[in-house]
Amino acid sequence: DVKVTQSSRYLVKRTGEKVFLECVQDMDHENMFWYRQDPGLGLRLIYFSYDVKMKEKGDIPEGYSVSREKKERFSLILESASTNQTSMYLCASRAQGPAKNIQYFGAGTRLSVL
Amino acid sequence: AQKVTQAQTEISVVEKEDVTLDCVYETRDTTYYLFWYKQPPSGELVFLIRRNSFDEQNEISGRYSWNFQKSTSSFNFTITASQVVDSAVYFCALSEAGGGADGLTFGKGTHLIIQP
């Protein structure tokens, strides 16, 4: 089974802090994704990566950056956390190729910025 | 631009009733994939089904069935004889078929409540 692990289920941070959300997958997938989920808005794509050290902006990248130094790990970084970044963050991974485009998700990190 | 609409924000039924979750999509691509995911209270999105745009056959898996109609751009999900464990938020999603790393376009989800 595919395993996508997010390091924290719950985080509480203060405005202005630098926040790291970590995600690790164990299936040697090329592609990894970060989404945020908000009530009434569904899931929205923040950033994705199709290879080590490669990244692409999604629909809502403002206020976020990412890092992918190793294939299995994809980090989401909030450079200076703000209250409007309070949300549920979901990481996903998938293999390359149209026949393998099922995304597998982690359990999510619920971030509160006070 | 791609778009997925789940018009039902919340549905509440009594256990053992059948329930259908609607999903309507928009895309300019001729080749695309549609997905359904389940999000139980624990938070993790669980993959349920994938359908490509060339396969309009309906699919049945136990109590779950999916009806894909290209003519109406719909991909509806029916649960037969619902159970309390089916309570969750269900998301319909769409992606292009290029095999690239583009993310999924999600609907806003339907919160399904099955009452005992």
mmCIF file of C-alpha atoms in Angstrom:
data_model
loop_
_atom_site.group_PDB
_atom_site.id
_atom_site.type_symbol
_atom_site.label_atom_id
_atom_site.label_comp_id
_atom_site.label_asym_id
_atom_site.label_seq_id
_atom_site.Cartn_x
_atom_site.Cartn_y
_atom_site.Cartn_z
ATOM 1 C CA ASP A 1 0.000 0.000 0.000
ATOM 2 C CA VAL A 2 1.054 3.534 -0.699
ATOM 3 C CA LYS A 3 1.964 5.449 2.413
ATOM 4 C CA VAL A 4 2.022 9.224 2.560
ATOM 5 C CA THR A 5 3.009 10.504 5.971
ATOM 6 C CA GLN A 6 2.626 14.047 7.213
ATOM 7 C CA SER A 7 4.779 14.748 10.209
ATOM 8 C CA SER A 8 2.180 16.538 12.324
ATOM 9 C CA ARG A 9 -1.578 16.155 12.632
ATOM 10 C CA TYR A 10 -2.011 19.421 14.528
ATOM 11 C CA LEU A 11 0.164 22.523 14.745
ATOM 12 C CA VAL A 12 -0.320 25.816 16.543
ATOM 13 C CA LYS A 13 1.937 28.699 15.524
ATOM 14 C CA ARG A 14 2.104 32.419 16.071
ATOM 15 C CA THR A 15 1.803 35.133 13.455
ATOM 16 C CA GLY A 16 5.160 35.828 11.842
ATOM 17 C CA GLU A 17 6.710 32.448 12.634
ATOM 18 C CA LYS A 18 8.368 30.378 9.940
ATOM 19 C CA VAL A 19 6.505 27.101 9.630
ATOM 20 C CA PHE A 20 7.595 23.842 8.024
ATOM 21 C CA LEU A 21 5.127 21.135 7.055
ATOM 22 C CA GLU A 22 6.776 17.862 6.132
ATOM 23 C CA CYS A 23 5.532 15.082 3.895
ATOM 24 C CA VAL A 24 7.155 11.738 3.107
ATOM 25 C CA GLN A 25 6.021 9.050 0.670
ATOM 26 C CA ASP A 26 7.340 5.526 0.410
ATOM 27 C CA MET A 27 6.358 4.555 -3.143
ATOM 28 C CA ASP A 28 9.145 6.224 -5.109
ATOM 29 C CA HIS A 29 6.598 8.536 -6.755
ATOM 30 C CA GLU A 30 7.934 11.273 -8.990
ATOM 31 C CA ASN A 31 5.154 13.761 -8.326
ATOM 32 C CA MET A 32 4.161 15.335 -5.038
ATOM 33 C CA PHE A 33 1.574 17.963 -4.183
ATOM 34 C CA TRP A 34 0.472 20.320 -1.446
ATOM 35 C CA TYR A 35 -3.178 21.346 -1.110
ATOM 36 C CA ARG A 36 -5.044 23.390 1.437
ATOM 37 C CA GLN A 37 -8.604 22.600 2.385
ATOM 38 C CA ASP A 38 -11.034 25.208 3.683
ATOM 39 C CA PRO A 39 -14.749 24.897 4.464
ATOM 40 C CA GLY A 40 -16.849 25.754 1.459
ATOM 41 C CA LEU A 41 -13.825 25.984 -0.829
ATOM 42 C CA GLY A 42 -12.785 22.367 -1.192
ATOM 43 C CA LEU A 43 -9.148 21.549 -1.904
ATOM 44 C CA ARG A 44 -6.922 24.023 -3.690
ATOM 45 C CA LEU A 45 -3.476 23.305 -5.075
ATOM 46 C CA ILE A 46 -0.636 25.326 -3.564
ATOM 47 C CA TYR A 47 2.487 23.826 -5.182
ATOM 48 C CA PHE A 48 3.569 20.639 -6.857
ATOM 49 C CA SER A 49 6.843 18.986 -7.741
ATOM 50 C CA TYR A 50 7.551 16.567 -10.569
ATOM 51 C CA ASP A 51 11.133 15.763 -9.619
ATOM 52 C CA VAL A 52 13.809 16.451 -7.056
ATOM 53 C CA LYS A 53 14.559 20.172 -6.823
ATOM 54 C CA MET A 54 11.762 20.914 -9.319
ATOM 55 C CA LYS A 55 8.647 22.819 -8.347
ATOM 56 C CA GLU A 56 5.676 24.479 -9.970
ATOM 57 C CA LYS A 57 3.150 26.936 -8.597
ATOM 58 C CA GLY A 58 -0.392 25.784 -8.228
ATOM 59 C CA ASP A 59 -3.496 27.930 -7.924
ATOM 60 C CA ILE A 60 -2.726 29.676 -4.622
ATOM 61 C CA PRO A 61 1.081 29.850 -4.087
ATOM 62 C CA GLU A 62 1.198 33.288 -2.452
ATOM 63 C CA GLY A 63 2.707 33.195 1.013
ATOM 64 C CA TYR A 64 4.135 29.702 0.550
ATOM 65 C CA SER A 65 7.289 28.083 -0.736
ATOM 66 C CA VAL A 66 8.351 24.449 -1.079
ATOM 67 C CA SER A 67 11.451 22.333 -0.967
ATOM 68 C CA ARG A 68 12.180 18.944 -2.485
ATOM 69 C CA GLU A 69 15.744 17.876 -1.798
ATOM 70 C CA LYS A 70 15.010 14.152 -1.849
ATOM 71 C CA LYS A 71 12.513 12.225 -3.943
ATOM 72 C CA GLU A 72 10.528 10.950 -0.999
ATOM 73 C CA ARG A 73 10.191 14.234 0.880
ATOM 74 C CA PHE A 74 8.273 17.382 0.007
ATOM 75 C CA SER A 75 8.169 20.296 2.439
ATOM 76 C CA LEU A 76 5.760 23.210 2.517
ATOM 77 C CA ILE A 77 7.144 26.401 4.049
ATOM 78 C CA LEU A 78 5.222 29.356 5.381
ATOM 79 C CA GLU A 79 7.886 32.060 5.466
ATOM 80 C CA SER A 80 5.926 34.315 7.824
ATOM 81 C CA ALA A 81 2.726 32.697 9.015
ATOM 82 C CA SER A 82 -0.447 34.753 8.986
ATOM 83 C CA THR A 83 -3.877 34.087 10.451
ATOM 84 C CA ASN A 84 -5.380 33.587 6.994
ATOM 85 C CA GLN A 85 -3.134 30.563 6.595
ATOM 86 C CA THR A 86 -5.036 28.746 9.308
ATOM 87 C CA SER A 87 -6.256 25.705 7.415
ATOM 88 C CA MET A 88 -6.016 21.974 6.811
ATOM 89 C CA TYR A 89 -2.998 21.093 4.661
ATOM 90 C CA LEU A 90 -2.936 17.893 2.651
ATOM 91 C CA CYS A 91 0.023 16.322 0.916
ATOM 92 C CA ALA A 92 -0.327 13.871 -1.983
ATOM 93 C CA SER A 93 1.893 11.851 -4.261
ATOM 94 C CA ARG A 94 1.475 10.001 -7.540
ATOM 95 C CA ALA A 95 3.555 8.179 -10.079
ATOM 96 C CA GLN A 96 4.426 9.622 -13.472
ATOM 97 C CA GLY A 97 2.325 8.737 -16.514
ATOM 98 C CA PRO A 98 -1.387 8.869 -17.390
ATOM 99 C CA ALA A 99 -2.015 5.277 -16.390
ATOM 100 C CA LYS A 100 -0.711 5.955 -12.916
ATOM 101 C CA ASN A 101 -2.338 9.280 -12.128
ATOM 102 C CA ILE A 102 -4.103 8.336 -8.921
ATOM 103 C CA GLN A 103 -3.067 10.704 -6.160
ATOM 104 C CA TYR A 104 -2.604 9.255 -2.696
ATOM 105 C CA PHE A 105 -3.066 11.537 0.267
ATOM 106 C CA GLY A 106 -1.671 11.885 3.739
ATOM 107 C CA ALA A 107 -3.844 12.322 6.822
ATOM 108 C CA GLY A 108 -3.477 16.092 6.780
ATOM 109 C CA THR A 109 -2.015 18.733 9.082
ATOM 110 C CA ARG A 110 -4.435 21.093 10.759
ATOM 111 C CA LEU A 111 -2.568 24.353 11.245
ATOM 112 C CA SER A 112 -3.767 27.149 13.494
ATOM 113 C CA VAL A 113 -2.000 30.503 13.293
ATOM 114 C CA LEU A 114 -2.730 32.727 16.273
ATOM 115 C CA ALA B 1 -10.194 26.154 -17.341
ATOM 116 C CA GLN B 2 -11.346 23.047 -15.587
ATOM 117 C CA LYS B 3 -14.173 23.145 -13.080
ATOM 118 C CA VAL B 4 -15.985 20.612 -10.923
ATOM 119 C CA THR B 5 -19.352 21.377 -9.348
ATOM 120 C CA GLN B 6 -20.886 19.437 -6.501
ATOM 121 C CA ALA B 7 -24.144 21.254 -5.966
ATOM 122 C CA GLN B 8 -25.133 19.303 -2.855
ATOM 123 C CA THR B 9 -23.324 20.785 0.107
ATOM 124 C CA GLU B 10 -24.838 18.385 2.620
ATOM 125 C CA ILE B 11 -27.112 15.360 2.409
ATOM 126 C CA SER B 12 -28.686 13.603 5.363
ATOM 127 C CA VAL B 13 -30.445 10.241 5.015
ATOM 128 C CA VAL B 14 -31.489 7.447 7.288
ATOM 129 C CA GLU B 15 -29.482 4.254 7.267
ATOM 130 C CA LYS B 16 -30.378 1.769 4.514
ATOM 131 C CA GLU B 17 -31.637 4.463 2.171
ATOM 132 C CA ASP B 18 -30.032 4.841 -1.231
ATOM 133 C CA VAL B 19 -28.299 8.149 -1.897
ATOM 134 C CA THR B 20 -26.815 9.749 -5.010
ATOM 135 C CA LEU B 21 -24.064 12.360 -4.961
ATOM 136 C CA ASP B 22 -23.965 14.570 -8.018
ATOM 137 C CA CYS B 23 -20.879 15.766 -9.866
ATOM 138 C CA VAL B 24 -20.808 17.975 -12.960
ATOM 139 C CA TYR B 25 -17.559 18.940 -14.628
ATOM 140 C CA GLU B 26 -16.253 21.332 -17.254
ATOM 141 C CA THR B 27 -13.137 20.856 -19.343
ATOM 142 C CA ARG B 28 -11.870 21.701 -22.806
ATOM 143 C CA ASP B 29 -9.723 18.597 -22.909
ATOM 144 C CA THR B 30 -10.976 15.680 -24.980
ATOM 145 C CA THR B 31 -9.043 13.271 -22.800
ATOM 146 C CA TYR B 32 -9.350 13.528 -19.055
ATOM 147 C CA TYR B 33 -9.832 11.549 -15.863
ATOM 148 C CA LEU B 34 -12.507 11.766 -13.207
ATOM 149 C CA PHE B 35 -12.122 10.650 -9.603
ATOM 150 C CA TRP B 36 -14.102 10.215 -6.426
ATOM 151 C CA TYR B 37 -12.481 10.450 -2.992
ATOM 152 C CA LYS B 38 -13.917 9.887 0.461
ATOM 153 C CA GLN B 39 -12.789 11.934 3.475
ATOM 154 C CA PRO B 40 -13.919 10.397 6.766
ATOM 155 C CA PRO B 41 -13.704 12.397 10.010
ATOM 156 C CA SER B 42 -10.092 11.248 10.440
ATOM 157 C CA GLY B 43 -9.179 13.606 7.568
ATOM 158 C CA GLU B 44 -7.332 11.418 5.106
ATOM 159 C CA LEU B 45 -8.670 11.392 1.551
ATOM 160 C CA VAL B 46 -9.306 7.841 0.411
ATOM 161 C CA PHE B 47 -9.341 7.068 -3.303
ATOM 162 C CA LEU B 48 -12.542 5.365 -4.479
ATOM 163 C CA ILE B 49 -12.555 5.309 -8.267
ATOM 164 C CA ARG B 50 -10.955 6.685 -11.422
ATOM 165 C CA ARG B 51 -12.638 6.852 -14.814
ATOM 166 C CA ASN B 52 -11.117 8.062 -18.076
ATOM 167 C CA SER B 53 -13.087 10.035 -20.617
ATOM 168 C CA PHE B 54 -13.187 7.187 -23.133
ATOM 169 C CA ASP B 55 -14.765 4.712 -20.777
ATOM 170 C CA GLU B 56 -18.437 5.463 -20.233
ATOM 171 C CA GLN B 57 -19.277 2.126 -18.725
ATOM 172 C CA ASN B 58 -20.939 2.357 -15.377
ATOM 173 C CA GLU B 59 -19.113 0.686 -12.556
ATOM 174 C CA ILE B 60 -20.360 -1.148 -9.507
ATOM 175 C CA SER B 61 -18.290 -2.065 -6.482
ATOM 176 C CA GLY B 62 -20.338 -3.621 -3.721
ATOM 177 C CA ARG B 63 -22.804 -0.996 -2.519
ATOM 178 C CA TYR B 64 -21.110 1.725 -4.565
ATOM 179 C CA SER B 65 -21.883 2.532 -8.188
ATOM 180 C CA TRP B 66 -20.856 5.277 -10.554
ATOM 181 C CA ASN B 67 -22.715 6.671 -13.552
ATOM 182 C CA PHE B 68 -20.550 8.523 -16.084
ATOM 183 C CA GLN B 69 -22.398 10.434 -18.814
ATOM 184 C CA LYS B 70 -20.284 12.487 -21.186
ATOM 185 C CA SER B 71 -23.374 13.965 -22.831
ATOM 186 C CA THR B 72 -24.281 15.764 -19.618
ATOM 187 C CA SER B 73 -20.704 16.075 -18.260
ATOM 188 C CA SER B 74 -21.713 14.239 -15.125
ATOM 189 C CA PHE B 75 -20.108 11.572 -12.970
ATOM 190 C CA ASN B 76 -22.579 10.682 -10.237
ATOM 191 C CA PHE B 77 -21.966 8.385 -7.305
ATOM 192 C CA THR B 78 -24.669 6.215 -5.717
ATOM 193 C CA ILE B 79 -24.494 4.392 -2.423
ATOM 194 C CA THR B 80 -27.066 1.630 -2.078
ATOM 195 C CA ALA B 81 -28.370 0.619 1.341
ATOM 196 C CA SER B 82 -26.315 3.302 3.094
ATOM 197 C CA GLN B 83 -24.584 2.605 6.387
ATOM 198 C CA VAL B 84 -23.418 4.858 9.198
ATOM 199 C CA VAL B 85 -19.808 4.163 8.189
ATOM 200 C CA ASP B 86 -20.520 5.870 4.868
ATOM 201 C CA SER B 87 -20.771 9.198 6.683
ATOM 202 C CA ALA B 88 -17.997 11.367 5.278
ATOM 203 C CA VAL B 89 -17.247 14.204 2.918
ATOM 204 C CA TYR B 90 -17.073 13.022 -0.681
ATOM 205 C CA PHE B 91 -15.081 14.835 -3.334
ATOM 206 C CA CYS B 92 -15.307 14.586 -7.084
ATOM 207 C CA ALA B 93 -12.157 15.607 -8.980
ATOM 208 C CA LEU B 94 -10.877 16.052 -12.515
ATOM 209 C CA SER B 95 -7.458 15.935 -14.128
ATOM 210 C CA GLU B 96 -6.060 16.166 -17.616
ATOM 211 C CA ALA B 97 -4.754 12.975 -19.146
ATOM 212 C CA GLY B 98 -1.290 14.098 -20.118
ATOM 213 C CA GLY B 99 0.345 12.237 -17.293
ATOM 214 C CA GLY B 100 2.082 15.353 -16.120
ATOM 215 C CA ALA B 101 2.310 16.533 -12.585
ATOM 216 C CA ASP B 102 -0.669 18.847 -12.676
ATOM 217 C CA GLY B 103 -2.866 18.663 -9.653
ATOM 218 C CA LEU B 104 -6.455 17.608 -9.420
ATOM 219 C CA THR B 105 -9.306 20.080 -9.723
ATOM 220 C CA PHE B 106 -11.685 19.306 -6.884
ATOM 221 C CA GLY B 107 -15.311 20.071 -6.305
ATOM 222 C CA LYS B 108 -16.193 21.627 -2.968
ATOM 223 C CA GLY B 109 -17.378 18.327 -1.577
ATOM 224 C CA THR B 110 -20.643 16.855 -0.350
ATOM 225 C CA HIS B 111 -20.997 16.133 3.339
ATOM 226 C CA LEU B 112 -22.975 12.914 3.646
ATOM 227 C CA ILE B 113 -24.607 12.149 6.973
ATOM 228 C CA ILE B 114 -26.095 8.713 7.515
ATOM 229 C CA GLN B 115 -28.356 8.645 10.532
ATOM 230 C CA PRO B 116 -28.911 5.361 12.381
#
